[in-house]
Coordinates of C-alpha atoms and ligand atoms in Angstrom, one line a residue:
M669 CA -19.6 11.7 36.4
A670 CA -22.4 14.4 37.2
T671 CA -22.1 16.2 34.5
I672 CA -22.7 14.0 32.0
E673 CA -25.8 13.0 33.9
M674 CA -27.0 17.0 33.9
S675 CA -26.0 16.9 30.4
S676 CA -29.1 14.9 29.2
T677 CA -31.5 16.1 31.6
T678 CA -31.2 20.4 32.7
K679 CA -31.2 22.3 29.7
I680 CA -28.6 25.8 30.8
N681 CA -30.3 29.1 30.0
T682 CA -29.1 32.1 31.7
G683 CA -26.1 33.0 33.9
E684 CA -27.5 32.1 36.9
E685 CA -28.4 28.7 36.0
Y686 CA -24.9 28.4 34.3
I687 CA -23.5 29.6 38.1
N688 CA -25.9 27.2 40.2
S689 CA -24.4 24.2 37.1
L690 CA -21.0 24.6 38.1
K691 CA -22.0 23.4 42.5
G692 CA -21.9 20.7 44.1
R693 CA -18.9 19.3 41.8
D694 CA -16.1 16.8 42.8
L695 CA -13.2 18.6 41.1
K696 CA -9.8 18.3 43.0
I697 CA -8.8 22.3 42.4
Y698 CA -5.9 23.5 44.2
L699 CA -4.9 26.8 44.9
F700 CA -2.2 29.0 47.7
G701 CA -1.7 24.8 48.6
E702 CA -5.5 23.9 49.6
K703 CA -7.9 22.2 47.8
V704 CA -10.9 24.8 46.6
E705 CA -14.2 23.2 47.8
D706 CA -16.8 25.6 46.0
P707 CA -15.0 27.2 43.1
T708 CA -18.2 29.6 42.7
E709 CA -17.7 31.1 46.0
H710 CA -13.5 31.3 45.7
P711 CA -13.1 35.6 45.6
M712 CA -10.5 34.9 43.4
I713 CA -11.9 32.4 40.6
R714 CA -15.6 33.5 40.8
P715 CA -14.9 37.0 38.4
S716 CA -13.9 34.7 35.9
I717 CA -17.1 32.6 36.8
N718 CA -19.4 35.6 36.2
A719 CA -17.5 36.3 32.6
V720 CA -18.8 33.2 31.3
A721 CA -21.7 33.2 32.8
K722 CA -22.0 36.5 30.9
T723 CA -22.0 34.7 27.6
Y724 CA -25.4 32.9 28.3
D725 CA -26.9 36.4 29.8
L726 CA -26.1 38.0 26.4
A727 CA -27.9 35.3 24.3
V728 CA -30.9 36.2 26.4
M729 CA -30.5 39.8 25.4
A730 CA -29.2 39.9 22.5
P731 CA -30.2 36.0 21.1
E732 CA -29.7 36.6 17.4
L733 CA -25.5 37.7 18.3
A734 CA -25.0 35.0 20.9
S735 CA -27.4 32.1 20.2
V736 CA -28.4 30.2 17.1
I737 CA -30.6 26.9 16.4
S738 CA -29.2 23.5 17.3
P739 CA -29.7 21.9 14.0
F740 CA -29.0 18.6 16.3
T741 CA -32.0 19.7 19.0
G742 CA -34.0 22.4 17.3
E743 CA -33.6 24.3 20.2
R744 CA -31.9 27.9 21.0
V745 CA -28.2 26.8 22.2
S746 CA -25.3 29.4 22.6
R747 CA -23.4 30.1 19.6
F748 CA -19.8 29.0 21.4
L749 CA -21.1 25.5 20.9
H750 CA -22.5 25.7 16.4
V751 CA -20.5 24.2 14.0
C752 CA -20.3 27.2 11.5
T753 CA -22.2 26.4 7.7
N754 CA -22.0 30.2 5.8
V755 CA -19.4 33.2 6.3
S756 CA -22.8 34.8 8.5
D757 CA -21.9 32.1 11.0
L758 CA -18.0 33.4 11.4
V759 CA -18.6 36.9 11.2
L760 CA -21.1 36.7 13.9
Q761 CA -18.8 34.7 16.1
N762 CA -16.5 37.6 15.6
K763 CA -19.1 40.4 16.5
M764 CA -20.5 38.0 19.7
Q765 CA -16.8 38.1 20.5
R766 CA -16.5 42.1 20.4
K767 CA -19.5 42.4 22.7
L768 CA -18.4 40.6 25.1
G769 CA -15.2 41.8 24.9
Q770 CA -16.9 45.2 26.0
L771 CA -19.0 43.5 28.4
T772 CA -16.9 41.8 30.5
G773 CA -13.2 43.7 30.3
T774 CA -11.5 40.5 29.9
C775 CA -11.1 37.0 28.6
F776 CA -14.7 35.1 28.9
Q777 CA -13.1 31.9 28.0
R778 CA -15.7 30.2 25.7
C779 CA -13.3 30.4 22.1
V780 CA -10.7 27.6 22.5
G781 CA -13.9 25.5 22.7
M782 CA -15.6 27.2 19.8
D783 CA -12.7 27.3 17.7
A784 CA -12.2 22.7 18.3
F785 CA -15.8 22.5 17.8
N786 CA -15.6 23.8 14.0
S787 CA -12.0 22.2 13.5
L788 CA -12.9 19.0 14.8
Y789 CA -15.8 18.9 12.6
S790 CA -14.4 19.0 9.1
V791 CA -10.7 16.8 10.3
T792 CA -13.1 14.1 11.5
F793 CA -14.7 14.4 8.6
E794 CA -11.9 14.2 6.5
M795 CA -10.4 11.1 9.0
D796 CA -12.9 9.4 8.4
E797 CA -13.8 9.7 4.5
K798 CA -9.6 8.5 4.6
N799 CA -9.4 5.8 6.8
G800 CA -13.6 4.2 7.2
T801 CA -13.2 5.4 11.0
N802 CA -16.4 6.4 13.0
Y803 CA -15.2 9.6 14.3
H804 CA -17.5 12.4 12.3
K805 CA -20.3 10.2 14.1
R806 CA -19.6 10.2 17.2
M807 CA -18.1 13.9 17.6
K808 CA -21.8 14.9 16.1
A809 CA -23.3 12.9 18.9
F810 CA -21.8 14.6 21.5
L811 CA -22.2 17.9 20.4
T812 CA -25.8 17.0 20.3
K813 CA -25.3 15.8 24.2
M814 CA -23.6 19.6 24.4
H815 CA -26.1 21.4 22.6
Q816 CA -28.7 18.8 25.3
G817 CA -27.7 21.0 28.3
N818 CA -26.2 23.8 26.5
L819 CA -23.1 23.5 28.3
V820 CA -19.8 24.6 28.4
V821 CA -16.8 23.1 26.4
G822 CA -13.2 24.0 27.4
G823 CA -10.3 23.3 24.5
A824 CA -7.1 21.7 25.7
M825 CA -4.3 21.5 23.2
T826 CA -1.1 23.0 24.8
D827 CA 1.1 20.7 26.7
V828 CA 3.4 21.5 29.4
K829 CA 6.0 20.0 26.4
G830 CA 9.4 19.9 28.1
D831 CA 12.5 19.9 25.5
R832 CA 10.8 22.2 22.9
S833 CA 13.4 20.8 20.8
L834 CA 12.5 17.2 21.0
A835 CA 9.5 15.7 19.4
P836 CA 7.3 14.3 21.7
H837 CA 8.4 10.9 22.2
Q838 CA 11.6 11.8 22.4
Q839 CA 11.2 13.8 25.8
E840 CA 12.7 12.1 28.9
D841 CA 9.8 12.7 30.5
Q842 CA 6.7 11.2 28.2
D843 CA 4.5 12.8 30.9
M844 CA 5.6 16.1 28.7
F845 CA 2.8 15.4 26.3
V846 CA -0.7 13.8 26.7
H847 CA -0.9 10.6 25.9
I848 CA -2.7 7.5 25.9
T849 CA -1.5 5.0 28.6
K850 CA -3.7 2.0 27.4
R851 CA -6.2 1.0 25.4
T852 CA -9.0 -1.0 26.2
D853 CA -12.3 -2.4 24.4
E854 CA -14.3 0.5 26.2
G855 CA -11.8 3.2 25.4
V856 CA -8.5 4.8 26.0
Y857 CA -6.6 6.2 29.3
I858 CA -4.6 9.0 29.0
S859 CA -1.7 11.2 31.4
G860 CA 0.3 13.9 30.8
A861 CA -0.3 17.4 31.6
K862 CA -2.2 21.0 29.9
A863 CA -0.2 24.3 30.4
H864 CA -2.5 27.2 30.5
Q865 CA -6.3 26.4 30.0
T866 CA -8.3 28.9 29.8
G867 CA -11.6 28.6 31.9
C868 CA -11.2 24.6 32.7
I869 CA -12.2 25.0 35.7
N870 CA -15.8 26.8 34.6
S871 CA -16.5 24.4 32.1
H872 CA -18.2 21.2 32.5
W873 CA -16.6 19.3 29.5
M874 CA -12.9 19.3 28.0
V875 CA -11.9 18.1 24.4
V876 CA -8.0 16.8 24.6
M877 CA -6.5 17.7 21.1
P878 CA -3.0 17.1 20.5
T879 CA -0.7 20.5 20.7
M880 CA 1.5 19.4 17.3
R881 CA 2.3 18.3 13.8
L882 CA 3.3 14.4 15.0
K883 CA 5.3 11.3 13.4
E884 CA 4.5 7.9 13.0
A885 CA 6.7 7.3 16.5
D886 CA 4.2 10.0 18.2
K887 CA 1.3 7.5 17.5
N888 CA 0.2 7.3 21.4
F889 CA 0.6 10.8 21.2
A890 CA -2.4 11.2 18.5
I891 CA -5.6 11.5 21.1
I892 CA -8.8 13.4 20.5
G893 CA -10.8 12.8 23.4
A894 CA -13.8 14.0 25.1
V895 CA -13.9 14.6 29.1
S896 CA -16.0 15.4 31.8
V897 CA -13.8 18.0 34.0
D898 CA -15.3 15.7 36.9
S899 CA -13.6 12.7 35.2
K900 CA -11.1 10.8 37.9
G901 CA -7.9 10.9 37.9
I902 CA -7.7 15.4 36.7
T903 CA -6.1 18.0 39.1
Y904 CA -6.4 21.2 38.6
I905 CA -3.9 23.7 40.0
Y906 CA -4.4 26.9 39.9
G907 CA -2.6 30.1 38.0
R908 CA -1.9 32.8 39.8
Q909 CA -2.7 36.3 38.1
S910 CA -1.2 39.4 38.7
C911 CA -2.7 40.9 41.7
D912 CA -4.8 38.1 42.0
T913 CA -5.1 38.5 45.7
R914 CA -7.0 42.0 45.9
S915 CA -10.5 40.5 45.3
M916 CA -9.3 39.0 48.4
E917 CA -9.3 42.1 50.4
G918 CA -12.6 42.5 50.6
G919 CA -13.0 46.2 48.6
V920 CA -13.9 47.2 44.9
I921 CA -12.0 49.7 43.7
D922 CA -8.2 48.3 44.1
V923 CA -9.3 45.4 42.2
G924 CA -10.0 47.8 39.0
N925 CA -12.6 45.2 37.4
A926 CA -14.8 44.1 40.9
T927 CA -16.9 41.1 38.2
Y928 CA -14.9 40.2 35.6
G929 CA -11.6 38.0 35.7
G930 CA -10.0 35.7 33.5
Q931 CA -9.1 31.9 34.5
E932 CA -6.0 29.1 33.2
A933 CA -5.4 26.3 35.3
M934 CA -2.5 23.8 35.1
V935 CA -4.7 20.3 33.9
I936 CA -3.1 17.0 35.3
F937 CA -4.5 13.8 34.1
D938 CA -3.9 10.9 35.8
N939 CA -4.6 7.3 33.9
V940 CA -8.1 9.6 32.5
F941 CA -10.2 6.7 31.1
I942 CA -11.7 8.3 27.9
P943 CA -14.9 5.8 26.8
N944 CA -14.3 5.0 22.8
E945 CA -17.8 7.3 22.2
Y946 CA -15.8 10.3 23.3
I947 CA -12.8 10.0 20.7
F948 CA -11.9 11.2 17.6
M949 CA -8.6 10.8 17.2
D950 CA -6.8 7.8 18.3
G951 CA -3.6 7.1 16.8
E952 CA -3.6 8.6 13.8
F953 CA -0.6 10.9 13.8
D954 CA -1.3 12.0 10.4
F955 CA -4.2 14.3 10.8
A956 CA -2.6 15.7 13.9
A957 CA -0.8 18.7 11.7
L958 CA -4.4 19.5 9.8
L959 CA -6.2 19.8 13.5
V960 CA -3.6 22.2 14.7
E961 CA -4.2 24.7 11.5
R962 CA -7.7 24.3 11.1
F963 CA -7.6 24.9 14.9
T964 CA -5.7 27.7 15.0
T965 CA -6.7 29.4 12.1
Y966 CA -10.4 29.9 13.8
H967 CA -8.7 30.6 17.2
R968 CA -6.1 33.3 15.5
R969 CA -9.0 35.3 14.5
S970 CA -11.4 35.0 16.9
Y971 CA -8.4 37.3 18.7
V972 CA -11.1 40.1 18.1
C973 CA -12.4 39.9 21.8
K974 CA -9.4 41.8 22.2
S975 CA -10.8 45.1 20.1
G976 CA -13.6 44.6 22.6
V977 CA -11.4 44.7 25.7
G978 CA -9.4 46.9 24.0
D979 CA -12.8 49.7 23.2
V980 CA -13.0 49.4 26.8
L981 CA -9.3 50.4 27.7
I982 CA -9.8 53.5 25.0
G983 CA -12.9 54.5 27.3
A984 CA -10.8 54.4 30.5
A985 CA -8.2 56.5 29.1
A986 CA -10.3 58.7 27.4
S987 CA -12.2 59.0 30.4
I988 CA -9.0 59.9 32.5
A989 CA -8.1 62.3 30.2
D990 CA -12.0 63.8 30.7
M991 CA -11.4 63.6 34.4
N992 CA -7.9 65.6 34.3
G993 CA -9.1 68.6 32.5
I994 CA -7.1 67.9 28.9
P995 CA -9.6 66.5 26.9
K996 CA -9.1 69.0 24.0
A997 CA -5.4 68.9 24.3
S998 CA -4.3 67.7 20.6
H999 CA -2.0 64.9 21.5
I1000 CA -4.4 63.5 24.0
K1001 CA -6.8 63.4 21.0
D1002 CA -4.0 61.9 18.8
K1003 CA -3.7 58.9 21.1
L1004 CA -6.9 58.5 21.3
V1005 CA -7.4 58.2 17.8
E1006 CA -3.8 56.2 17.5
M1007 CA -5.2 54.0 19.6
T1008 CA -8.1 53.5 18.2
H1009 CA -6.3 52.9 14.3
L1010 CA -4.8 50.1 16.2
N1011 CA -7.8 48.4 18.0
E1012 CA -9.9 48.7 14.7
T1013 CA -6.7 47.1 12.8
I1014 CA -7.3 44.1 14.9
Y1015 CA -11.4 43.3 14.4
G1016 CA -10.6 44.9 10.4
T1017 CA -8.1 41.5 9.5
G1018 CA -10.2 39.2 12.0
I1019 CA -13.8 39.8 10.6
A1020 CA -11.8 40.0 7.0
S1021 CA -10.8 36.7 7.7
S1022 CA -14.5 35.5 8.8
Y1023 CA -15.7 37.4 5.3
Q1024 CA -13.2 35.2 3.5
G1025 CA -14.4 31.8 4.9
Y1026 CA -15.2 29.1 2.1
P1027 CA -16.7 25.2 3.2
T1028 CA -14.5 22.4 3.9
K1029 CA -16.0 19.1 2.4
S1030 CA -17.9 18.2 6.4
G1031 CA -19.7 21.6 4.9
A1032 CA -18.3 23.4 8.0
Y1033 CA -16.9 26.6 7.4
I1034 CA -13.7 27.7 7.8
C1035 CA -12.4 31.9 8.4
D1036 CA -9.0 32.6 5.7
E1037 CA -6.0 31.3 7.5
M1038 CA -3.7 34.2 5.9
L1039 CA -6.0 36.9 7.6
A1040 CA -6.3 35.1 10.5
N1041 CA -2.7 35.0 11.3
V1042 CA -2.0 38.6 10.6
C1043 CA -5.4 39.7 13.0
K1044 CA -3.1 37.0 15.7
H1045 CA 0.0 38.8 14.9
H1046 CA -1.9 42.2 15.4
V1047 CA -2.8 41.5 18.6
T1048 CA -0.1 40.2 19.6
K1049 CA 1.5 43.9 19.3
M1050 CA -1.0 46.6 19.3
P1051 CA -2.5 45.6 22.7
Y1052 CA 0.7 45.9 24.1
E1053 CA 1.1 49.9 22.2
I1054 CA -2.9 50.7 22.7
G1055 CA -1.6 49.9 26.9
R1056 CA 1.3 51.8 26.8
L1057 CA -0.6 55.1 25.3
A1058 CA -3.3 54.4 28.2
Q1059 CA -0.7 54.5 30.7
D1060 CA 0.7 57.6 29.3
L1061 CA -3.0 59.5 29.4
A1062 CA -3.3 57.7 32.8
G1063 CA 0.0 59.7 34.0
G1064 CA 1.9 58.3 37.1
L1065 CA -1.2 57.5 39.5
V1066 CA -1.9 54.4 37.5
A1067 CA 0.8 52.5 39.4
T1068 CA 1.0 54.6 42.9
L1069 CA -2.3 55.3 44.0
P1070 CA -2.8 54.8 47.8
S1071 CA -5.2 52.0 48.3
E1072 CA -9.2 51.8 48.5
Q1073 CA -8.8 51.4 52.6
D1074 CA -7.1 54.8 52.9
L1075 CA -9.5 56.5 51.2
N1076 CA -12.1 55.2 53.1
H1077 CA -9.9 55.9 56.6
P1078 CA -11.3 58.5 58.6
E1079 CA -8.7 60.4 59.2
I1080 CA -6.2 60.5 56.1
G1081 CA -9.5 59.6 53.8
A1082 CA -10.4 63.2 53.5
L1083 CA -6.5 64.3 52.7
L1084 CA -6.6 61.8 49.7
Q1085 CA -10.5 63.0 48.7
K1086 CA -8.9 66.8 48.4
Y1087 CA -5.2 65.2 46.9
L1088 CA -6.4 62.7 44.8
R1089 CA -8.7 65.3 43.1
G1090 CA -8.5 66.0 39.3
K1091 CA -11.0 68.9 38.1
A1092 CA -13.1 70.0 40.6
D1093 CA -15.8 68.8 39.8
V1094 CA -15.2 64.8 39.4
N1095 CA -15.8 62.8 42.1
T1096 CA -12.2 61.4 43.8
E1097 CA -13.2 58.0 44.0
D1098 CA -14.5 58.0 40.2
R1099 CA -11.3 58.7 39.3
M1100 CA -9.3 56.2 41.2
R1101 CA -11.8 53.6 39.8
I1102 CA -10.8 54.4 36.2
L1103 CA -7.3 54.4 37.1
R1104 CA -7.9 51.2 38.7
L1105 CA -8.9 49.8 36.0
I1106 CA -6.7 51.0 33.3
E1107 CA -4.0 49.5 35.7
N1108 CA -6.5 45.6 35.8
M1109 CA -6.2 45.6 32.1
T1110 CA -2.4 46.5 31.7
L1111 CA -0.5 45.6 35.1
G1112 CA -3.3 43.7 36.8
R1113 CA -5.5 40.6 36.7
N1114 CA -6.7 41.4 33.4
A1115 CA -3.5 42.1 31.9
V1116 CA -3.1 38.4 31.8
G1117 CA -6.0 38.4 29.3
Y1118 CA -5.0 41.5 27.6
L1119 CA -1.2 41.8 27.0
T1120 CA 0.4 38.0 27.8
E1121 CA -2.6 36.5 26.3
S1122 CA -2.4 38.5 23.7
M1123 CA 1.0 37.4 23.0
H1124 CA 1.1 33.5 23.2
G1125 CA -2.8 32.7 23.1
A1126 CA -3.2 30.5 19.5
G1127 CA 0.5 30.0 19.2
S1128 CA 2.9 32.7 20.1
P1129 CA 4.0 35.1 17.4
Q1130 CA 6.4 33.1 15.9
A1131 CA 3.7 30.3 14.5
Q1132 CA 2.3 33.6 13.2
R1133 CA 5.1 34.5 11.3
I1134 CA 5.4 30.5 10.4
Q1135 CA 2.4 30.5 8.6
I1136 CA 1.8 33.9 6.8
G1137 CA 5.4 33.0 5.1
R1138 CA 4.4 29.6 3.7
S1139 CA 0.9 31.1 2.1
M1140 CA 2.6 34.8 1.0
Q1141 CA 2.7 33.1 -2.4
L1142 CA 6.2 34.6 -3.1
E1143 CA 6.4 33.4 -6.7
Y1144 CA 3.2 34.6 -7.6
K1145 CA 3.8 38.0 -6.7
K1146 CA 7.3 37.9 -8.2
R1147 CA 5.6 37.3 -11.5
L1148 CA 3.3 40.4 -10.9
A1149 CA 6.4 42.3 -10.5
K1150 CA 8.2 40.6 -13.8
I1151 CA 5.1 41.2 -16.1
I1152 CA 4.9 44.8 -15.0
A1153 CA 8.6 45.1 -15.6
G1154 CA 9.0 43.7 -18.6
I1155 CA 10.9 40.8 -18.4
E1156 CA 8.3 38.2 -18.5
I1157 CA 6.7 38.0 -22.1
E1158 CA 3.5 35.8 -20.1
T1159 CA 0.7 37.7 -20.3
D1160 CA -1.6 39.5 -17.7
K1161 CA -4.6 36.9 -18.5
D1162 CA -2.4 33.9 -18.1
I1163 CA -1.8 34.6 -14.5
V1164 CA -5.1 35.8 -13.5
I1165 CA -5.7 32.3 -15.2
E1166 CA -3.5 30.3 -14.1
E1167 CA -1.7 31.3 -11.0
L1168 CA -5.1 32.6 -9.1
S1169 CA -5.1 29.7 -6.2
G1170 CA -5.0 29.8 -1.8
Y1171 CA -5.3 33.1 -0.2
F1172 CA -5.6 35.1 -3.4
A1173 CA -8.5 32.7 -5.3
R1174 CA -10.4 33.3 -2.0
V1175 CA -9.3 37.3 -2.1
F1176 CA -10.8 37.1 -5.7
K1177 CA -13.4 34.3 -5.0
I1178 CA -17.2 35.8 -6.6
Ligands
LIG2164 C1 -3.5 33.5 29.0 C2 -3.3 32.4 28.7 C3 -4.3 31.5 28.1 C4 -4.2 30.4 27.4 N1 -5.0 29.3 27.0 C5 -5.2 28.0 26.6 C6 -6.3 27.7 26.1 O1 -7.1 27.5 26.8 N2 -6.3 26.3 26.1 C7 -4.9 25.2 25.1 O2 -4.8 24.6 24.5 N3 -3.9 27.0 25.2 C8 -3.6 28.2 26.4 N4 -2.3 29.1 25.6 C9 -1.5 28.3 25.6 C10 -0.7 29.2 24.1 O3 -1.4 29.0 23.1 C11 0.5 28.7 24.7 O4 1.1 29.9 25.9 C12 1.2 28.9 23.4 O5 1.1 28.0 21.9 C13 2.9 28.9 23.9 O6 3.2 27.7 24.2 P1 3.8 28.0 25.4 O7 3.8 28.9 26.3 O8 4.7 26.7 26.2 O9 5.5 29.0 25.2 P2 7.0 27.9 24.7 O10 6.4 27.1 23.7 O11 7.5 27.9 26.0 O12 7.3 29.5 23.9 C14 8.1 30.1 24.1 C15 9.4 30.7 23.3 O13 9.4 30.2 22.9 C16 9.5 29.9 21.2 N5 9.6 28.2 20.8 C17 9.1 27.0 21.5 N6 9.5 26.1 20.8 C18 10.2 26.6 20.0 C19 11.0 25.5 18.8 N7 10.8 23.9 19.0 N8 12.0 26.1 18.7 C20 12.0 27.4 18.9 N9 11.2 28.1 19.2 C21 9.9 28.1 19.6 C22 8.7 30.7 21.0 O14 8.0 31.1 19.9 C23 8.0 31.6 22.0 O15 8.9 33.1 21.9 C24 -2.8 29.7 26.9 C25 -1.6 31.0 27.1 C26 -2.0 32.5 27.8 C27 -1.0 32.8 28.3
LIG2165 S1 -8.8 35.0 24.4 FE1 -10.8 35.9 23.6 S2 -10.4 34.2 22.0 FE2 -9.1 33.5 23.6 S3 -10.6 32.6 25.0 FE3 -10.6 34.2 26.1 S4 -11.9 36.1 24.5 FE4 -11.8 33.8 23.6

């Protein structure tokens, strides 16, 4: 358990220190059927590590934006480890996320852990209040440890799920959902697998959580616990991304974004031990739904990250139009305006959700659920349209561009220099780089983060529609209509006083 030792002795402050902290760990990682000995040196993995490192570097560059003074240690720690205690905290999370999206052009992988801490803080408080358990205190002790080391914590929620129509206990193979296999006086053992785990190999710890509402028969699936990523019994199987092997070709142009990338892996737990001090739920199935709802409320507005990534894609689209000599064409300008409008709509709803934040019983602030779901629902659609428009502006070369090796070839290189030129004063290689970036973000490695993660991360589109449907207060809206239409005889004073609840109460709070 090397990570545990490190957390209590060393505090990571910079990106470089963070990268060094990942060296020498004994993780069982498989990629292309082979065990990866040092992920920090693997050309396919390293860009994802650089993206996380940027979260540390931003905290050095802009401490007010990306770090906080820890209430537990009194020292500066990453904002990704902070539990929000006011609206400003929530808003600053979003501003940090947009900035990191702008700086990396990809998923920087730390928000699931941040949103897990924030939701767990209030859920453990309320569990203890109801059941007299001790989870909140344990959770705070764990968080203190994370602050001492300024560590990276991933959030492991999504189970592989098997037959989607069946509850966990109904699955033919119980390992389709992570569950407790054995309880001892010292702790519990868990087995199962979590899918699509963002940044898991780049984390120091993971918080394992249930993925859905549970019933009494699912009691053994109601487990929340923190595990060090190098715990015995964990296997990581690295997820492939489109065009991923380009980073192994040795060049820098064809990858599109040579420095930064995302990371997802399948995490398999084979009787992994969690000691009591790191268990924050054990059998309280009736709190699983609350946890999932709170987590997704935070996490769905965390998708403002995509507006930062969108800024990069809009910049790339505008650049290729410049390079092609058509920046002043009216339809080009209009398409850039449309892309910006869509991008700001994502940001607007996400940050509005944070501005509508309110306190939970624990003192932790949570953002507005309706607007968080609207934000994430926009994210399931708008990046696809922004990507479509970027490809429109890029022209067909985005999909047919010859390779970097051909550009550098002694004989045909000159031909490409000549025939791939746009405006006469634009360097051909620069034009190729921008085209490759657009390819990277709409078809390649970072399309995983910009498009597919936008679709499914924090729940597929239907999950948001269900939540929006639950909170839309149709009865209240029908009364409004009926008063104005003269059907109801109650006064608008009645409706303001009596019916101002739920989402609308938060909208109109003063
Ligand atoms: C790039 C990426 C990164 C991610 N990172 C993380 C992470 O860090 N941590 C984490 O925990 N998770 C992560 N996720 C997981 C994400 O939350 C899930 O992908 C999402 O919840 C959908 O689950 P699924 O992929 O199993 O798809 P499925 O559940 O198989 O969904 C496929 C389709 O089936 C529908 N469907 C599913 N179940 C039912 C049902 N019972 N009835 C009717 N329709 C149904 C869905 O609405 C959807 O349209 C990530 C996902 C991606 C793509
Ligand atoms: S997709 Fe966005 S919200 Fe999720 S971890 Fe990546 S950067 Fe953060």
